[in-house]
CSV table of C-alpha atoms and ligand atoms in Angstrom, one decimal:
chain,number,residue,atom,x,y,z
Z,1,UNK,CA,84.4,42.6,19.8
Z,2,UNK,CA,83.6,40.4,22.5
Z,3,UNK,CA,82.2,36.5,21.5
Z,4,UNK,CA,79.1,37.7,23.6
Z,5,UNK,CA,78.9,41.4,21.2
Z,6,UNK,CA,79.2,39.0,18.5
Z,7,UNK,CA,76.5,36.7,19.8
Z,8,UNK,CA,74.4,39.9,20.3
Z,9,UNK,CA,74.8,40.6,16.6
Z,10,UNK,CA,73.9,37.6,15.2
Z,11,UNK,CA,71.1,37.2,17.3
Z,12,UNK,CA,70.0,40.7,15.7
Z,13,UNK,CA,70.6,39.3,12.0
Z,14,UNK,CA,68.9,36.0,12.4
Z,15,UNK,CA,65.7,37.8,14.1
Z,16,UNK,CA,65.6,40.8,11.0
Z,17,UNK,CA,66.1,37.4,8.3
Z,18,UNK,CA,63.2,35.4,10.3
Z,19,UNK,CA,60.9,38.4,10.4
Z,20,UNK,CA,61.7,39.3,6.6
Z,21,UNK,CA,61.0,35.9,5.4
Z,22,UNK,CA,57.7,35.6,7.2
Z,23,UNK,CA,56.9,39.3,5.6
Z,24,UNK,CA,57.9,37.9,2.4
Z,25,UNK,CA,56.7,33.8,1.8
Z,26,UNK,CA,53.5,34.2,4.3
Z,27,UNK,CA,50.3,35.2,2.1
Z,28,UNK,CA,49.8,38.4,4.6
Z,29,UNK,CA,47.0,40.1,2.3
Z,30,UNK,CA,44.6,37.1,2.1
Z,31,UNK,CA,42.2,37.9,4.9
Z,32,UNK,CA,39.7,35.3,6.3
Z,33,UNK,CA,36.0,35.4,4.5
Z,34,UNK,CA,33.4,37.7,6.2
Z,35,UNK,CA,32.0,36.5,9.6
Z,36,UNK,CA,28.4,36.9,8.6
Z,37,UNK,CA,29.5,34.2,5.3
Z,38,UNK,CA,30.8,31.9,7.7
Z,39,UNK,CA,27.5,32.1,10.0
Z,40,UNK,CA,25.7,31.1,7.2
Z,41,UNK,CA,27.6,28.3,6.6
Z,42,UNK,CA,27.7,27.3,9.6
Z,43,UNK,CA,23.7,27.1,10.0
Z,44,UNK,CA,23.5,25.1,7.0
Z,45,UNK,CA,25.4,22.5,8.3
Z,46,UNK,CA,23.4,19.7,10.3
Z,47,UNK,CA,23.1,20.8,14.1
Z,48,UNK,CA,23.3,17.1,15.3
Z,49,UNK,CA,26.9,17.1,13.8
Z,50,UNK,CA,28.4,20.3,14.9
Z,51,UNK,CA,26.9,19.1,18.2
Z,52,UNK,CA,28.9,16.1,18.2
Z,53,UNK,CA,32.3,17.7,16.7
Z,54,UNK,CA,31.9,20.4,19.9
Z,55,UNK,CA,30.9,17.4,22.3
Z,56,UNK,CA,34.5,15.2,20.9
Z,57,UNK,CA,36.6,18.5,21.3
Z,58,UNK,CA,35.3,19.5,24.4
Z,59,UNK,CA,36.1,15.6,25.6
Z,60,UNK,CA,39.3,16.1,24.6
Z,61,UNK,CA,40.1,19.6,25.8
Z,62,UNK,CA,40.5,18.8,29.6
Z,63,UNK,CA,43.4,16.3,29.1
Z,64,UNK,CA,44.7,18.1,26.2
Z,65,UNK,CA,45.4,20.9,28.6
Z,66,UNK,CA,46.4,19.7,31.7
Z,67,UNK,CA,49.3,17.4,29.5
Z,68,UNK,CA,50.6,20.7,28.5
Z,69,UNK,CA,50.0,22.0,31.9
Z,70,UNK,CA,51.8,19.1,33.8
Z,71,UNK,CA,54.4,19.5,30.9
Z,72,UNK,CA,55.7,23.1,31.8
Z,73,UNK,CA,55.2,22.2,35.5
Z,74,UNK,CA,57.4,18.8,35.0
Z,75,UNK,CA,60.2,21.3,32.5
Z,76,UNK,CA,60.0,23.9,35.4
Z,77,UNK,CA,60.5,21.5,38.2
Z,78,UNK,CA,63.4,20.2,35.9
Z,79,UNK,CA,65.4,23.3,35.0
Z,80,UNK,CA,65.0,26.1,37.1
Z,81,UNK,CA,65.7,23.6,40.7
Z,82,UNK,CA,68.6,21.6,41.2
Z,83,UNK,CA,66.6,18.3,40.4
Z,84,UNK,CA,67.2,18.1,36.7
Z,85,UNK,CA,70.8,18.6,36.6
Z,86,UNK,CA,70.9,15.9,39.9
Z,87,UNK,CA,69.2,13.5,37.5
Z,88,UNK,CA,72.1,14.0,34.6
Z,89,UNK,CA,74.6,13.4,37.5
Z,90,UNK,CA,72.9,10.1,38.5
Z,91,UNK,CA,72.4,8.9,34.8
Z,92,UNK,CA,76.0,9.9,34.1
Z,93,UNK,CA,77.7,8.2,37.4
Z,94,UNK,CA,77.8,4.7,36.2
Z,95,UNK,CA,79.9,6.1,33.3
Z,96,UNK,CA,82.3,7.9,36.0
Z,97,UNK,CA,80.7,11.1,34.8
Z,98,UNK,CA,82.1,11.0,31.6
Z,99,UNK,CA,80.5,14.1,29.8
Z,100,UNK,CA,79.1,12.1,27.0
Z,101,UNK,CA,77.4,9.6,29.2
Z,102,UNK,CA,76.0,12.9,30.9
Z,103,UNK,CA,75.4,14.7,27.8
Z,104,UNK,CA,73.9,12.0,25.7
Z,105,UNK,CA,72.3,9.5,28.6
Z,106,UNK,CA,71.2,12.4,30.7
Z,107,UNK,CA,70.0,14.3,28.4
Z,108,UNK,CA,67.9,11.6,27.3
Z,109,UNK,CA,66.6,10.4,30.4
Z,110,UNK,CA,65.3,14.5,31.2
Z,111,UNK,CA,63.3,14.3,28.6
Z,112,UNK,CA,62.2,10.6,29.3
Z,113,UNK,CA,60.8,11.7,32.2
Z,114,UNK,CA,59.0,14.7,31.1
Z,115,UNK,CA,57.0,11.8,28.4
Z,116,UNK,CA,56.4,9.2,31.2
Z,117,UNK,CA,55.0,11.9,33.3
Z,118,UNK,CA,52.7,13.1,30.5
Z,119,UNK,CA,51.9,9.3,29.4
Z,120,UNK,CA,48.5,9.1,31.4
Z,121,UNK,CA,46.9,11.8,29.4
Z,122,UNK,CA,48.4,10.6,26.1
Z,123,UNK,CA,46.6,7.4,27.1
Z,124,UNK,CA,43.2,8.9,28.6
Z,125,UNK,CA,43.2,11.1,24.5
Z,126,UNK,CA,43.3,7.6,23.1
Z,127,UNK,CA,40.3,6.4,25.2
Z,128,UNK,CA,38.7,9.3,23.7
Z,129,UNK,CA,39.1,8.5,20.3
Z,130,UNK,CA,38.1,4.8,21.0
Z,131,UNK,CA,35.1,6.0,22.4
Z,132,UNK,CA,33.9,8.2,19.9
Z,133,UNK,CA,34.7,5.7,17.1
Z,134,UNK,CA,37.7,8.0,15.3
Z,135,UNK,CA,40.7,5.2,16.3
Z,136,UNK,CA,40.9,2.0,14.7
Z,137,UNK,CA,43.8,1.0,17.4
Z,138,UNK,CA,43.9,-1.7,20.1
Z,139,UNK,CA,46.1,-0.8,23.0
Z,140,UNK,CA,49.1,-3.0,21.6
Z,141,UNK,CA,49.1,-1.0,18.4
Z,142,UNK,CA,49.1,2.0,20.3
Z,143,UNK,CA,51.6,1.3,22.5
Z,144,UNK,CA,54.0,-0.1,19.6
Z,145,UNK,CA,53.6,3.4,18.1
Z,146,UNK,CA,54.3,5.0,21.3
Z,147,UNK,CA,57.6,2.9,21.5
Z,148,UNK,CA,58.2,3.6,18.2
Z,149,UNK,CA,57.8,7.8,18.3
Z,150,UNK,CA,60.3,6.9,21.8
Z,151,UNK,CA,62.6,5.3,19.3
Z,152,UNK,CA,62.8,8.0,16.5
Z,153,UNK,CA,63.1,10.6,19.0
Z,154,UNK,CA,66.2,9.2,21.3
Z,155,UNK,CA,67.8,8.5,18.0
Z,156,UNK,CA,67.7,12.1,16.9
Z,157,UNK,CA,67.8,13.7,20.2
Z,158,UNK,CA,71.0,11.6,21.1
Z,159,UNK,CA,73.1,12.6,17.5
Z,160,UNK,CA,71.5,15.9,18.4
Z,161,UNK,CA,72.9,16.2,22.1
Z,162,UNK,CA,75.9,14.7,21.2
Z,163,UNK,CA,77.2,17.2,18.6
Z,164,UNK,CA,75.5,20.1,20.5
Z,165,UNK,CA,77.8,18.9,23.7
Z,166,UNK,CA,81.0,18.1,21.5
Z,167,UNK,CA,80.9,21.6,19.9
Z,168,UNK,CA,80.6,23.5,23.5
Z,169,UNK,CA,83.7,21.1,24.2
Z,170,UNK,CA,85.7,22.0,20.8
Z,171,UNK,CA,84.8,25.5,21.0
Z,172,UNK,CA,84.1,26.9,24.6
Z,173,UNK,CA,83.8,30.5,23.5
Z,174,UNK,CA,81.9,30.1,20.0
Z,175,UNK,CA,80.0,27.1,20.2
Z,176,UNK,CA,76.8,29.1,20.1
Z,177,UNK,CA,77.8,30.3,16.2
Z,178,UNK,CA,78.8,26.4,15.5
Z,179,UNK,CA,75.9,25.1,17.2
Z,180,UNK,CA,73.5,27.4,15.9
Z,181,UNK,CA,74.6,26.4,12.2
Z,182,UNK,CA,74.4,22.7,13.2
Z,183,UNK,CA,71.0,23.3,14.4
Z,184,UNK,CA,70.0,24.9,11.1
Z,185,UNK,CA,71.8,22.2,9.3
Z,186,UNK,CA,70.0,19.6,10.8
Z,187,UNK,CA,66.3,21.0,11.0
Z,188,UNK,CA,67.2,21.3,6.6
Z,189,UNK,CA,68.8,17.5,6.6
Z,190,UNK,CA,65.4,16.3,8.9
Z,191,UNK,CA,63.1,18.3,6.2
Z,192,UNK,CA,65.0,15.7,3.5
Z,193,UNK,CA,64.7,12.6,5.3
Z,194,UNK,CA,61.8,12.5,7.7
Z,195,UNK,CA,59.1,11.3,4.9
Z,196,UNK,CA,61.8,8.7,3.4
Z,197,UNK,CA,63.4,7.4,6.6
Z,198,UNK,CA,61.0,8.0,9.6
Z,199,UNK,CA,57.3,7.9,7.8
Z,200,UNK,CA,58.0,4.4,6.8
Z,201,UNK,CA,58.1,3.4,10.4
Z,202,UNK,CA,55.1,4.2,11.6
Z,203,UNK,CA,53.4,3.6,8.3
Z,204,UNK,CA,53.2,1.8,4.4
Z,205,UNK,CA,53.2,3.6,1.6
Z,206,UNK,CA,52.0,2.7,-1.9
Z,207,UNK,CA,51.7,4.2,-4.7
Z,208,UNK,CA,48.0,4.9,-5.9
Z,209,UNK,CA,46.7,2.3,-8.4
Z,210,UNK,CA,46.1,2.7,-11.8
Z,211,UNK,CA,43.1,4.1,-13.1
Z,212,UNK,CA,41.0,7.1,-13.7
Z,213,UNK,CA,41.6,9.0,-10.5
Z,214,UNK,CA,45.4,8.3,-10.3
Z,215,UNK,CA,45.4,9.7,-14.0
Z,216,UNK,CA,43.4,12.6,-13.6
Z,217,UNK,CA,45.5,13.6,-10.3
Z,218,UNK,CA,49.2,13.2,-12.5
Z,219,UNK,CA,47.3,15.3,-15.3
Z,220,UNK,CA,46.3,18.0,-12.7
Z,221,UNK,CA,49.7,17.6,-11.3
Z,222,UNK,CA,51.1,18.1,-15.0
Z,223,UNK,CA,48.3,21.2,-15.4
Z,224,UNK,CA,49.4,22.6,-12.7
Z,225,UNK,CA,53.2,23.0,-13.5
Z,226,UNK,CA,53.9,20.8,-10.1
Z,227,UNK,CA,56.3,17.4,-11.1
Z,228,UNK,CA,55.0,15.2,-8.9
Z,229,UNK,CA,56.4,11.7,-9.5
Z,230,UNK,CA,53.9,9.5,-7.6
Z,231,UNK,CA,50.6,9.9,-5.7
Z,232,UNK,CA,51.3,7.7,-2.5
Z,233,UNK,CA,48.2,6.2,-0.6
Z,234,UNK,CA,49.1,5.7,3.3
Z,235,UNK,CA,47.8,2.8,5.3
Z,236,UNK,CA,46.0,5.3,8.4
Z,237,UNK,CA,43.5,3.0,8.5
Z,238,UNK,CA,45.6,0.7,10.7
Z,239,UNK,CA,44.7,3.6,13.6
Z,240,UNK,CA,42.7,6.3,12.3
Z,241,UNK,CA,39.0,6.5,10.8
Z,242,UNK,CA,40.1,10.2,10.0
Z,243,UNK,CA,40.5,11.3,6.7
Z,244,UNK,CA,43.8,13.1,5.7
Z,245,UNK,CA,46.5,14.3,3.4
Z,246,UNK,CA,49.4,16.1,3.3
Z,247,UNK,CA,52.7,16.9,1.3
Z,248,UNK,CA,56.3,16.5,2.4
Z,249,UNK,CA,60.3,16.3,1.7
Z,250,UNK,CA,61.9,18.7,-0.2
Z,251,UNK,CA,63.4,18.3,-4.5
Z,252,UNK,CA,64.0,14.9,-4.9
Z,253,UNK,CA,62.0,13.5,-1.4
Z,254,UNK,CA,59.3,15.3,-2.2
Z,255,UNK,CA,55.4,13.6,-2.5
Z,256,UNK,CA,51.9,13.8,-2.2
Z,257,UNK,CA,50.7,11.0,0.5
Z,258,UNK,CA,46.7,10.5,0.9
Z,259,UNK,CA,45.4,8.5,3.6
Z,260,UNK,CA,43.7,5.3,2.4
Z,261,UNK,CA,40.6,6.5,4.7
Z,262,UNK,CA,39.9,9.4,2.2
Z,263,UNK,CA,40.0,7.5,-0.7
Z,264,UNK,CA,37.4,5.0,0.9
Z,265,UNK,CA,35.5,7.7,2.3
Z,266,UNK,CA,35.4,10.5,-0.5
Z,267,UNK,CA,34.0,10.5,-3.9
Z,268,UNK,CA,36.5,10.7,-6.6
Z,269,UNK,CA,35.8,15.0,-6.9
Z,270,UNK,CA,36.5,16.0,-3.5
Z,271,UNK,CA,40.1,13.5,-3.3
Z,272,UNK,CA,41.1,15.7,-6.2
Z,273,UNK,CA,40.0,18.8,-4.3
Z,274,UNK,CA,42.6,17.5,-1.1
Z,275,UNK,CA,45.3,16.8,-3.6
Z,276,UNK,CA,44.9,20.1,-5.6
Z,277,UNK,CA,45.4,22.0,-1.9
Z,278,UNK,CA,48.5,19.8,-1.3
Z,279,UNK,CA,49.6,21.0,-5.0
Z,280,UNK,CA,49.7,24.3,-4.1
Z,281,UNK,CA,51.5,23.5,-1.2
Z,282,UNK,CA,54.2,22.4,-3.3
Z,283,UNK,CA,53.4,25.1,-5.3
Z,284,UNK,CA,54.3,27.9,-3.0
Z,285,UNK,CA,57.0,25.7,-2.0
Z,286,UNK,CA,55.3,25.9,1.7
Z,287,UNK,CA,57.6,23.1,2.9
Z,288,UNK,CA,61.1,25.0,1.8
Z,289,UNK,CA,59.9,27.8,3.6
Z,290,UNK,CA,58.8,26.1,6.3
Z,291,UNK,CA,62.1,24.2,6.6
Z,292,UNK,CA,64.1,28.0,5.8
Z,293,UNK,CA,61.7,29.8,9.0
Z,294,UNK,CA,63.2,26.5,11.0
Z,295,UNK,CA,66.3,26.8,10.5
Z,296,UNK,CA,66.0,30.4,11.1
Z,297,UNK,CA,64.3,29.7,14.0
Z,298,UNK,CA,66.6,27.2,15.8
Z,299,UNK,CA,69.9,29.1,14.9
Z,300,UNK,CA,68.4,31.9,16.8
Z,301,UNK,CA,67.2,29.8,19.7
Z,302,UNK,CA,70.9,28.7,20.0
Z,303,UNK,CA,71.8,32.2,20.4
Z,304,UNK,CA,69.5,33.2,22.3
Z,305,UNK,CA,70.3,30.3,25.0
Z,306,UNK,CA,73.6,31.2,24.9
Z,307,UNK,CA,73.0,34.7,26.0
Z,308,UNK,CA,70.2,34.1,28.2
Z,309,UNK,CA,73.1,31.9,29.9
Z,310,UNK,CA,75.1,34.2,31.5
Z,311,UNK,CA,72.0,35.3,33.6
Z,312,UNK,CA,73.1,34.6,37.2
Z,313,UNK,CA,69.5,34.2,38.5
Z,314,UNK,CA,69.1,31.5,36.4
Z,315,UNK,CA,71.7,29.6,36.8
Z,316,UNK,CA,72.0,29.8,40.6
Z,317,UNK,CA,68.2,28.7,40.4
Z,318,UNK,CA,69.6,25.8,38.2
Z,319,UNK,CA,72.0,25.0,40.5
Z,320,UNK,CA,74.7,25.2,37.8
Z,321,UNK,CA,77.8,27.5,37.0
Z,322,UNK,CA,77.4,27.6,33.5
Z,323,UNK,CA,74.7,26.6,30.5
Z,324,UNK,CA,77.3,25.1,28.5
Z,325,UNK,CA,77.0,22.0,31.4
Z,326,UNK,CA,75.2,19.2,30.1
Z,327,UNK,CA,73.7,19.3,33.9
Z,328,UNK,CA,72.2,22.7,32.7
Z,329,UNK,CA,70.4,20.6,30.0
Z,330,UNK,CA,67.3,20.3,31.9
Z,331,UNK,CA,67.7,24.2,32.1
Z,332,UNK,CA,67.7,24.4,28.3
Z,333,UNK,CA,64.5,22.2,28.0
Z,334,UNK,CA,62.7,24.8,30.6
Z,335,UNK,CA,63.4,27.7,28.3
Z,336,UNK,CA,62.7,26.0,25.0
Z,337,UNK,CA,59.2,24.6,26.8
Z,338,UNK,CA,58.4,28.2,27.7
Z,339,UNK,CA,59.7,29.7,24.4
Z,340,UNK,CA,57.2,26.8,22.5
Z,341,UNK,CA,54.3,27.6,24.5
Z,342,UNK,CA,54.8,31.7,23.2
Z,343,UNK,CA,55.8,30.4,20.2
Z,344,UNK,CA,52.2,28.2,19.9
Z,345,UNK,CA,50.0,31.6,18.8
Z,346,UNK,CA,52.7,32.7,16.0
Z,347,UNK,CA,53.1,29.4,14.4
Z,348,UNK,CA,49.3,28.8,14.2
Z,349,UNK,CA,48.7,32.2,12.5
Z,350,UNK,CA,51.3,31.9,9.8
Z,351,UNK,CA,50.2,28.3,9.3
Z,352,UNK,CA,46.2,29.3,8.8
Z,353,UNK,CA,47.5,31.7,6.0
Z,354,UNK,CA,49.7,28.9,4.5
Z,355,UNK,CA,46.8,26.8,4.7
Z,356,UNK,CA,44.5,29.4,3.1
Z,357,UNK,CA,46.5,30.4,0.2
Z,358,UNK,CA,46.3,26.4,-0.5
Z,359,UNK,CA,42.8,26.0,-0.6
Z,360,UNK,CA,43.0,29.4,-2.8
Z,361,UNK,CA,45.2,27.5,-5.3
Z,362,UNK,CA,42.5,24.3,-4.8
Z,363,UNK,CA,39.6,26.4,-5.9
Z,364,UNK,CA,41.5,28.0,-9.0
Z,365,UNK,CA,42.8,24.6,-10.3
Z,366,UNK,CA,39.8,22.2,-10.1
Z,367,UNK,CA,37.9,25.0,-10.4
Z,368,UNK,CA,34.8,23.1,-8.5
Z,369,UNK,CA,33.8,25.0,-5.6
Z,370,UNK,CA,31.2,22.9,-4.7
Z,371,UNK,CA,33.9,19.6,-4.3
Z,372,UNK,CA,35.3,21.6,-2.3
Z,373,UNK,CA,32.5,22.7,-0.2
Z,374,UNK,CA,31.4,19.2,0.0
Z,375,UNK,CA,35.2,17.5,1.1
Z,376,UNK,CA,35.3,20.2,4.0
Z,377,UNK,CA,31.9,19.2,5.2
Z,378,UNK,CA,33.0,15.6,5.0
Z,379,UNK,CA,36.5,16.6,7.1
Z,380,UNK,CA,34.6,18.1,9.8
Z,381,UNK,CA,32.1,15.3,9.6
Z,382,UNK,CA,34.4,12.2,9.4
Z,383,UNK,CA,37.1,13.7,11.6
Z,384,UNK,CA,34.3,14.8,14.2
Z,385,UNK,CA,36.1,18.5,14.3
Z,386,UNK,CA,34.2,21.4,15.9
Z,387,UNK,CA,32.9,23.8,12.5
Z,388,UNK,CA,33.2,27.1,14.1
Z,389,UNK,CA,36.1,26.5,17.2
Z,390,UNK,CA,35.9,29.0,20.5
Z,391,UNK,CA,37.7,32.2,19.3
Z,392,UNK,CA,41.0,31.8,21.7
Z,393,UNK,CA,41.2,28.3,21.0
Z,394,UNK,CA,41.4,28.9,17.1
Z,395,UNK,CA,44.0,31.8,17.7
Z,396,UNK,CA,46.0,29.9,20.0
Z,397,UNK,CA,46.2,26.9,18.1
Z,398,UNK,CA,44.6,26.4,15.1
Z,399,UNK,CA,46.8,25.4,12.3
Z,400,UNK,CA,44.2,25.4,9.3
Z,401,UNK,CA,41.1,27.8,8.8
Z,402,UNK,CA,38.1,26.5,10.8
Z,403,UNK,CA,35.5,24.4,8.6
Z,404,UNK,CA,33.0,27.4,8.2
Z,405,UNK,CA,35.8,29.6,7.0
Z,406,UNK,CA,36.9,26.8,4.5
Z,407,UNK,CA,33.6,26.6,2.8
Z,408,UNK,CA,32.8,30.4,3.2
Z,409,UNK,CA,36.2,31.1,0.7
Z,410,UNK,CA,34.6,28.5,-1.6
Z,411,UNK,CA,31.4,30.3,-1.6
Z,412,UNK,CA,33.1,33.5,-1.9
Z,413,UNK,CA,35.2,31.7,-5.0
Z,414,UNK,CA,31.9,30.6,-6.4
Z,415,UNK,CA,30.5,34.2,-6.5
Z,416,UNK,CA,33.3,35.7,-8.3
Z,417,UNK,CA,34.0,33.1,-10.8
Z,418,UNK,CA,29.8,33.6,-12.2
Z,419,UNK,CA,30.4,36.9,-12.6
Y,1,ZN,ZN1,47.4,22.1,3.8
């Protein structure tokens, strides 16, 4: 068989194992509470706030689109005309064309332009925030993180177009098996040490102080079957007024981080009900399957590119002879810009059941529904979110039920668990 029947195959493989594993790890059977439930939630929540969440999100919405907008226009513009792989040649010329200089440097400077280009309406979403109170930043803070996120990326995206390049080199006809494992490999290696090498650099991290809370958080923790070995509190405050928490890392790198704005803002009941949701993350192992749907993913993005590479149309359009060019990168970023905007919808579904089945696992382990009720109102209320989002908004990208469905499940828990 040809490398290209092979390709075909594994392409096949990776697709069935990606579909199976979302069939299998994604909580498919936990439907969303009753829409008349969440109406009446929704009515008994103060009009003046759900006015002012929708009045923030529609301020934000305009720039919000037109960055991803300008985005696919800029990636477009890019890879499917000559420009982009005219731009790799310039960047690489100093460097006599050397294909890591091309590669590496040209790669880099593609995608550097695609970020300036989008900068204004990263900035005009900060002015935003500043105006309705939700960031703490001044303009040199923000601009230090921006610098920063700059930094982390050209360091990944340079190992990463460097051994994507040096593969395609070592292995003209296969590299799209070798770079699809490296790809996996490295979305599973980023899983590991994102939260202990790249979190730290945007912010500090401290373990929660002693006293009742911390203890009654390890005990839940211990309850709950979860080893946890610290509760860490994060310094948000230094940009955020919004209240947060999450769970990340994998075995060993694995931890529970709260934001130091919920424990200032929440009463010692609905902090527990965050950090029994982010238990049952860890639960349900929601990060490992995360990292395994990927790596999936990403392997069968390599293939895919590598196939979709020998269609003539694009590369004449390109203004290359092969994708395997790094002056054909700026063709690759085109496709994987298209391929994320598809790929928005998906990710946002499987995510609101992931989320669900969390604040399922919250509900049975505090077993307070109305801390729970109470810490989603103050969520939407704190992080000015709109209650009850516009329908294709919420299907095209919501990641976590809206607020109305949140407390509608704890009423729904609070019904059952009286009977
Ligand atoms: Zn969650």
């Amino acid at each position: 068989m040809s490398p290209r029947g092979w390709a075909l195959l594994t392409l096949a493989g990776l697709t069935v194992a990606l579909l199976v594993t979302v069939a299998v790890f994604v909580p498919w059977h936990r439907p969303p509470a009753p829409r008349a439930d969440q109406l009446a939630a929704l009515r008994d929540l103060p009009a003046d706030q759900v006015a002012r969440g929708r009045e923030f999100r529609a301020a934000l919405r305009p720039g919000g689109y037109a960055a991803l907008a300008v985005g696919l226009l800029i990636a477009v513009a890019l890879g499917l005309t000559p420009l982009g792989g005219r731009l790799v040649e310039l960047v690489g010329r100093p460097f006599g064309g050397h294909w890591i200089a091309q590669a590496v440097l040209g790669g880099l400077a593609v995608v550097l332009v695609a970020d300036l280009l989008t900068l204004p309406f990263s900035a005009w979403r900060q002015t935003v925030l500043t105006r309705y109170g939700l960031s703490t930043n001044s303009w040199s803070g923000w601009a230090v993180d921006l610098l920063k996120s700059y930094a982390v990326s050209a360091v990944i995206g340079a190992v990463a177009l460097f051994g994507f390049y040096l593969v395609i080199r070592l292995a003209p006809r296969w590299w799209w098996a070798l770079g699809a494992a490296g790809a996996a490999l490295l979305v599973v290696l980023l899983s590991f040490v994102l939260p202990v090498l790249v979190e730290p650099v945007f912010n500090k991290f401290t373990p929660m102080e002693q006293g009742a809370l911390r203890t009654e958080l390890m005990s839940m923790a211990a309850r709950d079957g979860v080893p946890v070995r610290d509760v860490l509190v994060a310094d948000a405050s230094r940009r955020t007024t919004a209240v947060n928490a999450y769970v990340s890392g994998l075995g060993p790198t694995r931890r529970v981080v709260v934001y130091d704005t919920l424990l200032r803002e929440a009463d010692p009941a609905e902090v527990t009900a965050v950090v029994a949701h982010e238990l049952g993350h860890a639960k349900d192992s929601d990060v490992a399957v995360g990292t395994l749907t990927g790596a999936l993913g990403v392997a069968a993005a390599v293939v895919a590119l590598y196939l979709l590479g020998s269609w003539g149309l694009l590369l004449q359009l390109a203004g290359v002879d092969s994708i395997a060019h790094p002056r054909a990168f700026p063709l690759v970023i085109a496709l994987v810009t298209v391929a994320g905007l598809v790929a928005t919808p998906v990710q946002a579904l499987v995510s609101r059941r992931v989320e669900a089945r969390a604040d399922a696992h919250a509900l049975a382990l505090t077993g307070d529904p109305a801390a729970f009720e109470s810490m989603q109102r103050r969520l939407g209320t704190v992080n000015l979110g709109d209650p009850d989002p516009p329908r294709w908004e919420y299907l095209y990208s919501a990641s976590h039920p809206s607020t109305v469905e949140r407390m509608a499940a704890a009423r729904a828990y609070a019904r059952e668990a009286r009977r």
